[in-house]
GROMACS .gro file of C-alpha atoms in nm:
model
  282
    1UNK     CA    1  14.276   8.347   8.692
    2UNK     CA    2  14.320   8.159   9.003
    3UNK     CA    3  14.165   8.164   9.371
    4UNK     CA    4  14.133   7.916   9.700
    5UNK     CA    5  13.968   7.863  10.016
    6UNK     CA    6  14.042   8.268  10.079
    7UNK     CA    7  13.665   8.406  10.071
    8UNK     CA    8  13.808   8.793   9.997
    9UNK     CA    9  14.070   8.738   9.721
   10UNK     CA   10  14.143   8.664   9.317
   11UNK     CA   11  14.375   8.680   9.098
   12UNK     CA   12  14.386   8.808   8.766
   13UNK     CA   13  14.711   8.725   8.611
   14UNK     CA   14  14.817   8.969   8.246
   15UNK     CA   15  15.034   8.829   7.945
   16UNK     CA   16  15.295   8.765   8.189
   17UNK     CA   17  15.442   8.967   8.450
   18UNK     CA   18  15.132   9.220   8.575
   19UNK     CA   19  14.897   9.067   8.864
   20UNK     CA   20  14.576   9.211   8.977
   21UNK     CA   21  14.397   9.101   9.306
   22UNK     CA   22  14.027   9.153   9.330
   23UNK     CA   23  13.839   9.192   9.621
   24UNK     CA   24  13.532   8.984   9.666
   25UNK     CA   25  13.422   9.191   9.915
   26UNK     CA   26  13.444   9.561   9.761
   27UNK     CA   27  13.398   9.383   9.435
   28UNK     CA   28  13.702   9.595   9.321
   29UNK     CA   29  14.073   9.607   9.279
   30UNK     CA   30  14.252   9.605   9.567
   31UNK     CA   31  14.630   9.569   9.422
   32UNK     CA   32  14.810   9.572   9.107
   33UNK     CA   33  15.178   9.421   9.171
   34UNK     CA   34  15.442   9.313   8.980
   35UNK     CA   35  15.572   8.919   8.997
   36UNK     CA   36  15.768   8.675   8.777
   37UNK     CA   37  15.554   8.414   8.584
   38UNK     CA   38  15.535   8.305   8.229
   39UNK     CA   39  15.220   8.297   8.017
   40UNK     CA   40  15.076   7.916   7.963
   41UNK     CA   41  15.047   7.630   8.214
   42UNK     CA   42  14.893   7.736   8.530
   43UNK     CA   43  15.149   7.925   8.693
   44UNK     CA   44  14.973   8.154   8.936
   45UNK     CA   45  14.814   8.064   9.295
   46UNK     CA   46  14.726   8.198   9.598
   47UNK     CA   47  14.745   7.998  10.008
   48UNK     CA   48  14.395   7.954  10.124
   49UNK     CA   49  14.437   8.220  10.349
   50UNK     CA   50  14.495   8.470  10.070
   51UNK     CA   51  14.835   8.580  10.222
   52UNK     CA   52  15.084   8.442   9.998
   53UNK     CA   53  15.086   8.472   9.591
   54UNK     CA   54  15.292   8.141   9.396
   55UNK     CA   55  15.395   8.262   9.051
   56UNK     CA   56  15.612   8.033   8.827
   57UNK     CA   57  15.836   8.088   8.532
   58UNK     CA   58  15.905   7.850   8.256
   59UNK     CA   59  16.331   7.971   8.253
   60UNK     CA   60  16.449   8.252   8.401
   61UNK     CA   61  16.292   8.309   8.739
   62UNK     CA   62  16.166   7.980   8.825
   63UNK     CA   63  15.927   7.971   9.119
   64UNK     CA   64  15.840   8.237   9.390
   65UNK     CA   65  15.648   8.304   9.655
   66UNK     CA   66  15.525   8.679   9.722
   67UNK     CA   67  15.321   8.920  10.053
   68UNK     CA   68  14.961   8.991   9.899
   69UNK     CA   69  14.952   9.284  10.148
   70UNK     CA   70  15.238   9.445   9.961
   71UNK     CA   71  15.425   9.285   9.668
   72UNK     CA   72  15.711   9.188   9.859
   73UNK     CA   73  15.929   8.909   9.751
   74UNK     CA   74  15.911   8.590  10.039
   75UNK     CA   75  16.152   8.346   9.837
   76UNK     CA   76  16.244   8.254   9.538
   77UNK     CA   77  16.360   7.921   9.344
   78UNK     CA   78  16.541   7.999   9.071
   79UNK     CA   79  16.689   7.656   9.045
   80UNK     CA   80  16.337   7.529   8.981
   81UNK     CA   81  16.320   7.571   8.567
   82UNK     CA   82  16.022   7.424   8.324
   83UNK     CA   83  15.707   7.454   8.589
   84UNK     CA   84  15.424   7.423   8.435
   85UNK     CA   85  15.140   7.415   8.712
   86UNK     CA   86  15.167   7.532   9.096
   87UNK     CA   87  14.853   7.385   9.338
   88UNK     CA   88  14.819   7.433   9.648
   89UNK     CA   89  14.820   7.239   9.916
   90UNK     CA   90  14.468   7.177  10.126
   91UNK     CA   91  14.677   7.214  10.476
   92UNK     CA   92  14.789   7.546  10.292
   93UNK     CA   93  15.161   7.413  10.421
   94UNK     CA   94  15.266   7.495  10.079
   95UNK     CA   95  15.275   7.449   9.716
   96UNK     CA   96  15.266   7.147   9.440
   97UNK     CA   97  15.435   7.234   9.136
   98UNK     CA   98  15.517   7.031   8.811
   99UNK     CA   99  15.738   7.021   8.595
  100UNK     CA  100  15.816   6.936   8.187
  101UNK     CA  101  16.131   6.772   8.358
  102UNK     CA  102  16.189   6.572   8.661
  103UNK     CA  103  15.971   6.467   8.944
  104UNK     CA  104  15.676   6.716   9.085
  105UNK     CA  105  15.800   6.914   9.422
  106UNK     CA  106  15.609   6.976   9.711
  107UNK     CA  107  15.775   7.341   9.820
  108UNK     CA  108  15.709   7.489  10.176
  109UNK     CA  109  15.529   7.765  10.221
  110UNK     CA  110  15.791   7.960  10.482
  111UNK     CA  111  16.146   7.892  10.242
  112UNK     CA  112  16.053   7.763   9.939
  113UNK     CA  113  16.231   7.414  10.037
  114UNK     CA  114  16.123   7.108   9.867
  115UNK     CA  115  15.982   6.870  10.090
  116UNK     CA  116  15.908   6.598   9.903
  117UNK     CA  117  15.878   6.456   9.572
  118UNK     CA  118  15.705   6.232   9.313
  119UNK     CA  119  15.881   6.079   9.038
  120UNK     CA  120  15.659   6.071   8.737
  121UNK     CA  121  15.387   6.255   8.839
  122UNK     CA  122  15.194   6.531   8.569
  123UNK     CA  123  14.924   6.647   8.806
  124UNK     CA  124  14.829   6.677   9.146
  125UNK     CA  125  14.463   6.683   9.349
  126UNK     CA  126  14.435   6.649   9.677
  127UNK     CA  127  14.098   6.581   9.890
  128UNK     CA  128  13.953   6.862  10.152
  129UNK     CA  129  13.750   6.563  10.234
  130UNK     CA  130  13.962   6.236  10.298
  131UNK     CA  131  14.367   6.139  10.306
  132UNK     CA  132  14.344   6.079   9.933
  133UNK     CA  133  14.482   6.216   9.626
  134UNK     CA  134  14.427   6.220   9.274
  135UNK     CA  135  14.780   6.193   9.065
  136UNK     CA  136  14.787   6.226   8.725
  137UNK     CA  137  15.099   5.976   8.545
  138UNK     CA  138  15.158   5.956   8.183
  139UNK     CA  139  14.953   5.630   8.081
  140UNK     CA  140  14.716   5.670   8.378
  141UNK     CA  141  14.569   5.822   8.671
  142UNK     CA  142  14.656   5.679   9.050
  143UNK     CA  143  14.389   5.695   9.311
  144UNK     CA  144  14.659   5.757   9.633
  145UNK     CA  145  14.497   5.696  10.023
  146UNK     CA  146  14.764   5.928  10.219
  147UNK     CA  147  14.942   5.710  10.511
  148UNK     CA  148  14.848   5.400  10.369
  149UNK     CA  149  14.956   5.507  10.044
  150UNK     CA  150  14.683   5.212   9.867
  151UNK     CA  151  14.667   5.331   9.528
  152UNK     CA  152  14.403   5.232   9.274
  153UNK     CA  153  14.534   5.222   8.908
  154UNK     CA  154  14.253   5.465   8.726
  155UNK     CA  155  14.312   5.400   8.333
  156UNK     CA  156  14.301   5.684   8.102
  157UNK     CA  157  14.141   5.739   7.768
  158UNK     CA  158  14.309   6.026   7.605
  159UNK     CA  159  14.682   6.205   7.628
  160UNK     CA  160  14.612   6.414   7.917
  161UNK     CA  161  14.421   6.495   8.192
  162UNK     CA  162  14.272   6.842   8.218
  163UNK     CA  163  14.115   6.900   8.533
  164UNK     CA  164  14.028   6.721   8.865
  165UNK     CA  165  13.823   6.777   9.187
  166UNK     CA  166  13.698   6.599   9.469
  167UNK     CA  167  13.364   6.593   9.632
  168UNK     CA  168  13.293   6.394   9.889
  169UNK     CA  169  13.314   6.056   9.844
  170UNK     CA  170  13.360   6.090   9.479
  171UNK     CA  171  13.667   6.243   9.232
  172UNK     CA  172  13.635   6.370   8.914
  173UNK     CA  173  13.850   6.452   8.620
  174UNK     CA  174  13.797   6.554   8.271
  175UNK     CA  175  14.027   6.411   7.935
  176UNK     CA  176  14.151   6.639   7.666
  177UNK     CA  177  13.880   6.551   7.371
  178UNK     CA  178  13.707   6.299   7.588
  179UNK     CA  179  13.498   6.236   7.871
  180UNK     CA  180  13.456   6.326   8.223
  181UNK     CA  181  13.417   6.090   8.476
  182UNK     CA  182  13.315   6.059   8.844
  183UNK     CA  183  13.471   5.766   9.062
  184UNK     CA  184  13.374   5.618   9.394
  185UNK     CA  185  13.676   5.744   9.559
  186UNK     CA  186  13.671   5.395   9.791
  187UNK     CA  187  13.665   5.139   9.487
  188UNK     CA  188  13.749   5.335   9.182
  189UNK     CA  189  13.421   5.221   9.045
  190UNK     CA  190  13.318   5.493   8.794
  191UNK     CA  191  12.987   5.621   8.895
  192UNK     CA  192  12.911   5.814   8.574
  193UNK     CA  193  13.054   5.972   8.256
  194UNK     CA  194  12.995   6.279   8.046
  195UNK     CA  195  13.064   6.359   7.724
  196UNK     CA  196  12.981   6.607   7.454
  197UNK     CA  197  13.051   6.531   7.083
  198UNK     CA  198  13.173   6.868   7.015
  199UNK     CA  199  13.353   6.985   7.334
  200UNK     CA  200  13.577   6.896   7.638
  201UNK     CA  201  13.584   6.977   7.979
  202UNK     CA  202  13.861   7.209   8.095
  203UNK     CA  203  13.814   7.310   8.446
  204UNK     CA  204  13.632   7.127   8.778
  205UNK     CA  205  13.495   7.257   9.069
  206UNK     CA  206  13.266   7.191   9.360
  207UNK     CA  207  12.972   7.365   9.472
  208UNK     CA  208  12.916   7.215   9.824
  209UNK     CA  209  12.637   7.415   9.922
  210UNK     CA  210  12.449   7.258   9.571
  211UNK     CA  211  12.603   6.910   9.586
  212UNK     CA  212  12.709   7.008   9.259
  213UNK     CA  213  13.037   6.939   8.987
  214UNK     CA  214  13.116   7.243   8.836
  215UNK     CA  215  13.249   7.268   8.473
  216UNK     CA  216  13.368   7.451   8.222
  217UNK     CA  217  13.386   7.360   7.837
  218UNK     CA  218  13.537   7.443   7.544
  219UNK     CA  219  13.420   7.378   7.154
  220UNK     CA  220  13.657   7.121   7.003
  221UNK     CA  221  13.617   7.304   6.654
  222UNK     CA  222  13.498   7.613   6.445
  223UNK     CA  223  13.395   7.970   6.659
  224UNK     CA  224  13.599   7.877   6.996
  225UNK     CA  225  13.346   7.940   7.270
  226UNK     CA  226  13.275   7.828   7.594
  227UNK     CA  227  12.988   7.728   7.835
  228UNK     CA  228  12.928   7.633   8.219
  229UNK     CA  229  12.747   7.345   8.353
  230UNK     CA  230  12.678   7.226   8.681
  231UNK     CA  231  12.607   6.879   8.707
  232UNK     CA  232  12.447   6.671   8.992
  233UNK     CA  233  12.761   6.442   9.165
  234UNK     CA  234  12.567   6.175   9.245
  235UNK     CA  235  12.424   6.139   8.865
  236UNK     CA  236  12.588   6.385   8.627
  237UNK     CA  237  12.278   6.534   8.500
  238UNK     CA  238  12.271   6.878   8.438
  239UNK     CA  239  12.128   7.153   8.683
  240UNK     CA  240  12.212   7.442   8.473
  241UNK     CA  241  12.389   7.572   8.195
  242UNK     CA  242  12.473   7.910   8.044
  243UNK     CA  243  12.694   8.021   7.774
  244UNK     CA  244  13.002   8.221   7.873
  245UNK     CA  245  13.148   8.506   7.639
  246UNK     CA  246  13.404   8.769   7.607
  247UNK     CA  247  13.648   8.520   7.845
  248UNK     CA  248  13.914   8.290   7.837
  249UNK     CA  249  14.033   8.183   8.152
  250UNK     CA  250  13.748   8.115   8.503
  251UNK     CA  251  13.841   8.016   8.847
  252UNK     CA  252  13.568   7.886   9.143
  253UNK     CA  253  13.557   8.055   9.427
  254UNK     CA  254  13.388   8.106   9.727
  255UNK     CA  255  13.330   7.762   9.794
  256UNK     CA  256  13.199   7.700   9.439
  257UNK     CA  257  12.951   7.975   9.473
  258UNK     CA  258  13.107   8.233   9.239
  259UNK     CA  259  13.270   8.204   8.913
  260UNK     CA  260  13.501   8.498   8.848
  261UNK     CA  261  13.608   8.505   8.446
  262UNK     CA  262  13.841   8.684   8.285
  263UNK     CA  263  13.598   9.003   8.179
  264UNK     CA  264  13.576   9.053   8.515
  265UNK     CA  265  13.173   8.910   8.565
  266UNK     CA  266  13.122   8.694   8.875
  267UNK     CA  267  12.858   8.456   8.759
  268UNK     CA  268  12.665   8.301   9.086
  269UNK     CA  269  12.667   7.950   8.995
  270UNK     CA  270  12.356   7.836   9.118
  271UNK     CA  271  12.128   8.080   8.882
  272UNK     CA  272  12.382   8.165   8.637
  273UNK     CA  273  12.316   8.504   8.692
  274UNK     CA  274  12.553   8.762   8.665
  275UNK     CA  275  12.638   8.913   8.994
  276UNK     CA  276  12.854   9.195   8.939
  277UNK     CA  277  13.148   9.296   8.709
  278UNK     CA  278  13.504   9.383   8.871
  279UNK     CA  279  13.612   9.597   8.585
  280UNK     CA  280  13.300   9.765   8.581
  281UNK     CA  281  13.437   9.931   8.913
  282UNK     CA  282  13.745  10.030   8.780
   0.00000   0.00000   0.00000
């Protein structure tokens, strides 16, 4: 699953190779299309404008860019093996992508061309709200003020990061098997932490219309199921929470008004009532 700023768009990737785009507006299909990606990672995106899909594979293809309207191939970097996550890039100028090997490339969005890159770097966020991003390393996280480029060391407390966001003034990110944590984004002065003994955190949004963090976790052990929560920024106590089932895979869209999850129910995230089903149209 993936979406972006794009209010009309989502994408629902298959095992590998088979893309669907659903329309938020006819709460339907709109497209079924063909594009090279590999299952795992996060290897599917779309520009904030919806116009332009990002699909990555692990070896053969490597990563390419593709017309929403009609399937149509834009570029392709084949040289570009082992990505394992594509983001993209507030400005929508282009795409992030990382890699098992090598430094992460920032690719533009017209030729594919790699603009710049960052040697050591797992994992990407950048800010809608301020010149700051969020880069994930392998012992720890760096706190990045773009221009300045003042970084504040952010230690971690697992192997890996799993998810981050920004709100403003604030970041947050969730560990594999441990907490997640909001920072003030000026000092790196953690603001508050959550943590559930038997689950983790695997994906962050931002509701901005509800000033809240959005989450989704996952049971560490036994039945493997899975549960939203929306959680005040300022505090980190929970608004809401529902139980998710028959899905594996969630993006936010719509500004953090929607989830969309992999059954094909858009949940509004306020209520955590189910809005309507895309496959239901189908």
């Amino acid at each position: 699953m993936a979406s972006s700023k794009s209010p009309d768009f989502v994408l629902a990737a298959e095992f590998q190779d088979i893309l669907h785009v659903w329309d938020l507006n006819t709460q339907s299909s709109a497209a079924t299309m063909a594009a090279n990606f590999d299952f795992g990672g996060e290897r599917v995106a779309q520009s904030n404008d919806g116009q332009i899909i990002y699909c990555a594979a692990y070896q053969r293809y490597g990563v390419s860019a593709y017309n929403r309207a009609d399937g149509s191939l834009i570029w392709n970097r084949r040289d570009l093996k082992k990505c394992q996550v594509v983001r993209i890039a507030d400005d929508d100028t282009g795409i992030w992508c990382a890699f098992d090997d090598g430094p992460m490339q920032y690719l533009d969005r017209v030729d594919g061309r790699t603009i710049l890159s960052l040697r050591g770097v797992r994992d990407i966020c950048v800010s809608p709200y301020q010149p700051l991003r969020l880069q994930e390393n392998k012992k720890h996280c760096e706190l990045v003020r773009i221009g300045s480029e003042k970084v504040i060391k952010i230690p971690t407390e697992t192997f890996a990061v799993l998810s981050m966001t920004f709100a403003p003034g604030f970041v947050i990110f969730s560990q594999a098997g441990g907490a997640t944590r909001c920072l003030n984004v000026e000092t790196g002065t953690e603001i508050w932490r959550r943590q559930e003994a038997d689950s983790h955190c695997l994906q962050l949004g931002y509701s901005e219309a509800d000033q809240a963090v959005l989450s989704i976790w996952r049971r560490l052990k036994g039945v493997c199921d899975y549960h939203f929560s929306a959680l005040d920024v300022a505090t980190g106590e929970e608004k809401v929470r529902a139980l998710v089932t028959d899905s594996t895979d969630f993006t936010f869209c719509r500004n953090g008004q929607l989830l969309v999850c992999s059954n094909g129910d858009a949940m509004d995230t306020s209520t955590c009532k189910t809005n309507f089903s895309f496959l239901s149209q189908t």
